[in-house]
Structures are given as structure tokens and as C-alpha cells.
Short mmCIF file of the C-alpha atoms (twelve columns), coordinates in Angstrom:
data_MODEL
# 
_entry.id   MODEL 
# 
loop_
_atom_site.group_PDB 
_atom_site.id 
_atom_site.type_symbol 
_atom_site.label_atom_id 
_atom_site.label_alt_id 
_atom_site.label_comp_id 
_atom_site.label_asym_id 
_atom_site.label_seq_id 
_atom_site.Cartn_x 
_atom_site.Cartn_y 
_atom_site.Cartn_z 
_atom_site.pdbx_PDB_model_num 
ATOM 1  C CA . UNK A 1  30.968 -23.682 20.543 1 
ATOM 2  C CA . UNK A 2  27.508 -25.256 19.770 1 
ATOM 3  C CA . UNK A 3  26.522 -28.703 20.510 1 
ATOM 4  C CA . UNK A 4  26.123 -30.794 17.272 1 
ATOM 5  C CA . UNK A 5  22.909 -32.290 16.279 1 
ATOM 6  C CA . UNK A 6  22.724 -35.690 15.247 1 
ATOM 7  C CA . UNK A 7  21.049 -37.052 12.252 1 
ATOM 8  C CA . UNK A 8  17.779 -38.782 13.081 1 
ATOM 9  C CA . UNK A 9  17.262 -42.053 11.137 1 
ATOM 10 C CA . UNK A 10 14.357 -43.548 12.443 1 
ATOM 11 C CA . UNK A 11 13.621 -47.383 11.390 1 
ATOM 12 C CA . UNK A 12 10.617 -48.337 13.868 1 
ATOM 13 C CA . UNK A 13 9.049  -51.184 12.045 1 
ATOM 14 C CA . UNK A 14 12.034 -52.564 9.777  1 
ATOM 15 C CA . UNK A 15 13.122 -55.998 10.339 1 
ATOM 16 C CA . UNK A 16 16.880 -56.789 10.592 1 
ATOM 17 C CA . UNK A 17 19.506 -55.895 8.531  1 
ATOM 18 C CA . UNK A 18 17.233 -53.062 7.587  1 
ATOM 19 C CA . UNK A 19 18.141 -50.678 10.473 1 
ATOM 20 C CA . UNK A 20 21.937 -50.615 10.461 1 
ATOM 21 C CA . UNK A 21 21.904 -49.954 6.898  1 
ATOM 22 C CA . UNK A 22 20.463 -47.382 7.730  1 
ATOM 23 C CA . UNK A 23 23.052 -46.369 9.730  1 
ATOM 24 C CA . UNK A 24 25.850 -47.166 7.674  1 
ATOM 25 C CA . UNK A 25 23.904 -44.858 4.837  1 
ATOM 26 C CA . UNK A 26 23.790 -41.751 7.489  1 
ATOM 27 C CA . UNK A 27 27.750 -42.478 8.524  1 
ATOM 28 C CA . UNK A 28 28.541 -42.362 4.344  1 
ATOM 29 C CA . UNK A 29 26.399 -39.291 3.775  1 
ATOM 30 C CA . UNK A 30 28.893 -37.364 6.451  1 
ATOM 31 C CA . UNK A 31 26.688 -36.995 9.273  1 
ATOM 32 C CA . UNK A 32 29.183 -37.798 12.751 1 
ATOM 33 C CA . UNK A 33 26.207 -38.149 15.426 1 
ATOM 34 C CA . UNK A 34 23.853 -40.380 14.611 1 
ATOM 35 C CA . UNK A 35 20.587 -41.111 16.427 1 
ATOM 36 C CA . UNK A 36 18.901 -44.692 15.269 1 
ATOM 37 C CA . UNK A 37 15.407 -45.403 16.585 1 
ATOM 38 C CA . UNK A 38 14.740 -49.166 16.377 1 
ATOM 39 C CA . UNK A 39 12.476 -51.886 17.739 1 
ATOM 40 C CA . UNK A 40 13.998 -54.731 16.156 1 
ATOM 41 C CA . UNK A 41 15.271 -56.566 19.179 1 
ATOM 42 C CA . UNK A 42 18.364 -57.560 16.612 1 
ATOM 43 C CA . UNK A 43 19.372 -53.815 16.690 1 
ATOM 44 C CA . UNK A 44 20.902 -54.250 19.825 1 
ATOM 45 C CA . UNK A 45 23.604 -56.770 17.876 1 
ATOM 46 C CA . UNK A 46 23.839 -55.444 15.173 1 
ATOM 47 C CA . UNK A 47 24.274 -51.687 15.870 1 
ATOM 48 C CA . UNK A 48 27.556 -53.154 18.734 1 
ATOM 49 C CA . UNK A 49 28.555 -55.358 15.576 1 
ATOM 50 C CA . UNK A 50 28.566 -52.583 13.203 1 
ATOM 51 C CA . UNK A 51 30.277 -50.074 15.529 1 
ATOM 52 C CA . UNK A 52 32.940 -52.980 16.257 1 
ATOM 53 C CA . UNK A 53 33.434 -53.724 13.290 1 
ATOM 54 C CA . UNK A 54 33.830 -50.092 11.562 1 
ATOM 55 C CA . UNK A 55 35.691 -48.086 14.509 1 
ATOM 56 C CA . UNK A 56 32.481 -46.273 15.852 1 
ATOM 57 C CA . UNK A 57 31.264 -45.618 19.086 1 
ATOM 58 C CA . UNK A 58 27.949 -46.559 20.471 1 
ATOM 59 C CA . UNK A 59 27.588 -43.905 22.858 1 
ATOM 60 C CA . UNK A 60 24.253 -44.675 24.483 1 
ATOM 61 C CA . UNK A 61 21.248 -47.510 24.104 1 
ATOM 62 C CA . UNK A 62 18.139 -45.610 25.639 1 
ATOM 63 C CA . UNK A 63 14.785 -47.225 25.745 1 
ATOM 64 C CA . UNK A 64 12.510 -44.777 24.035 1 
ATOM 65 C CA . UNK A 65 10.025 -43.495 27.032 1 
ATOM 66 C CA . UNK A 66 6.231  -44.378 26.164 1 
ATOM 67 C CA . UNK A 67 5.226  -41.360 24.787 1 
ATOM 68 C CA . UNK A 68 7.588  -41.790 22.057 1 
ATOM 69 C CA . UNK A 69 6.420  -44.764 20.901 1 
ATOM 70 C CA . UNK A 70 8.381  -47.943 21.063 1 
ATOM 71 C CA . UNK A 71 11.797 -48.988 20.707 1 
ATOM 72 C CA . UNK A 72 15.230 -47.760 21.591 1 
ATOM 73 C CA . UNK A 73 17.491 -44.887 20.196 1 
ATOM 74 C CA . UNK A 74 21.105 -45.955 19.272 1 
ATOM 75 C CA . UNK A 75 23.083 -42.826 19.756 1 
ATOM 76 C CA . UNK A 76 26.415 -43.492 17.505 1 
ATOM 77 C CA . UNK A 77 30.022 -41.450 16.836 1 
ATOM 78 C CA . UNK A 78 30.976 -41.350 13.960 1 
ATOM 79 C CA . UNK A 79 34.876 -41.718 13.755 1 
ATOM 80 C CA . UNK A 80 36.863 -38.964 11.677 1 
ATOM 81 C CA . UNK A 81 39.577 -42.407 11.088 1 
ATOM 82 C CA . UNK A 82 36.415 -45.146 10.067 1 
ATOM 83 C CA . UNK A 83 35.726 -46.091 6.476  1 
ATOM 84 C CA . UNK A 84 32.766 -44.250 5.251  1 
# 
């Protein structure tokens, strides 16, 4: 079985609510791994909030290393049973 890829929605730069409608966009366009790059130090609410609130999983918060700019990738499960 091969591991699945997740979408890359990357939102360095965009100011809060910006980045997790991003992410809701990438959960209703079917993708079920997402991977959100953000500096907005709100992400960190409001990607939990959003997950909370929709039945997804935040699977990991990662500071991005240096050579990858700055910010922090949100890696999020999409649930088969959420609302899209």
C-alpha cells in the first residue's frame, strides 16, 4: 500500500482567518491529509479550533526548520465522518 501525500496549502504571510480557510477549502475539495504552512501566530488557535470544531485531527504542529523559511506546518486528517 503507498503512503498518501498530503495536499500542500501554504499561507506564509496571510493574516488570520486567512489560513484556516484555507484549510477548510483543501478539506471540501477532497483532499484527507493536509499540510498547512503558517506564520500567523493565530494559526496555532485556530487550526485546534477548526479541527475541534469539524471532527479533524491535528496530527502534528512542526516548526518549519530555517532553511524552509519561517513558520510552522499544521499536518491535519481529514475525517471520512466530518462535514466537508
Amino acid at each position: 500500500m503507498s503512503e498518501l501525500l498530503p495536499a500542500l496549502v501554504d499561507e506564509r504571510g496571510s493574516k488570520c482567518p486567512v489560513p484556516v480557510i484555507a484549510l477548510a477549502k483543501a478539506a471540501a475539495a477532497g483532499s484527507s491529509l493536509i499540510d498547512l504552512l503558517a506564520d500567523d501566530p493565530v494559526a496555532d488557535i485556530d487550526v485546534a479550533a477548526w479541527c475541534l470544531m469539524t471532527g479533524n485531527t491535528l496530527e502534528s504542529r512542526t516548526p518549519l526548520p530555517d532553511e524552509q523559511g519561517s513558520g510552522v506546518r499544521y499536518r491535519v486528517i481529514i475525517s471520512a465522518h466530518a462535514p466537508r
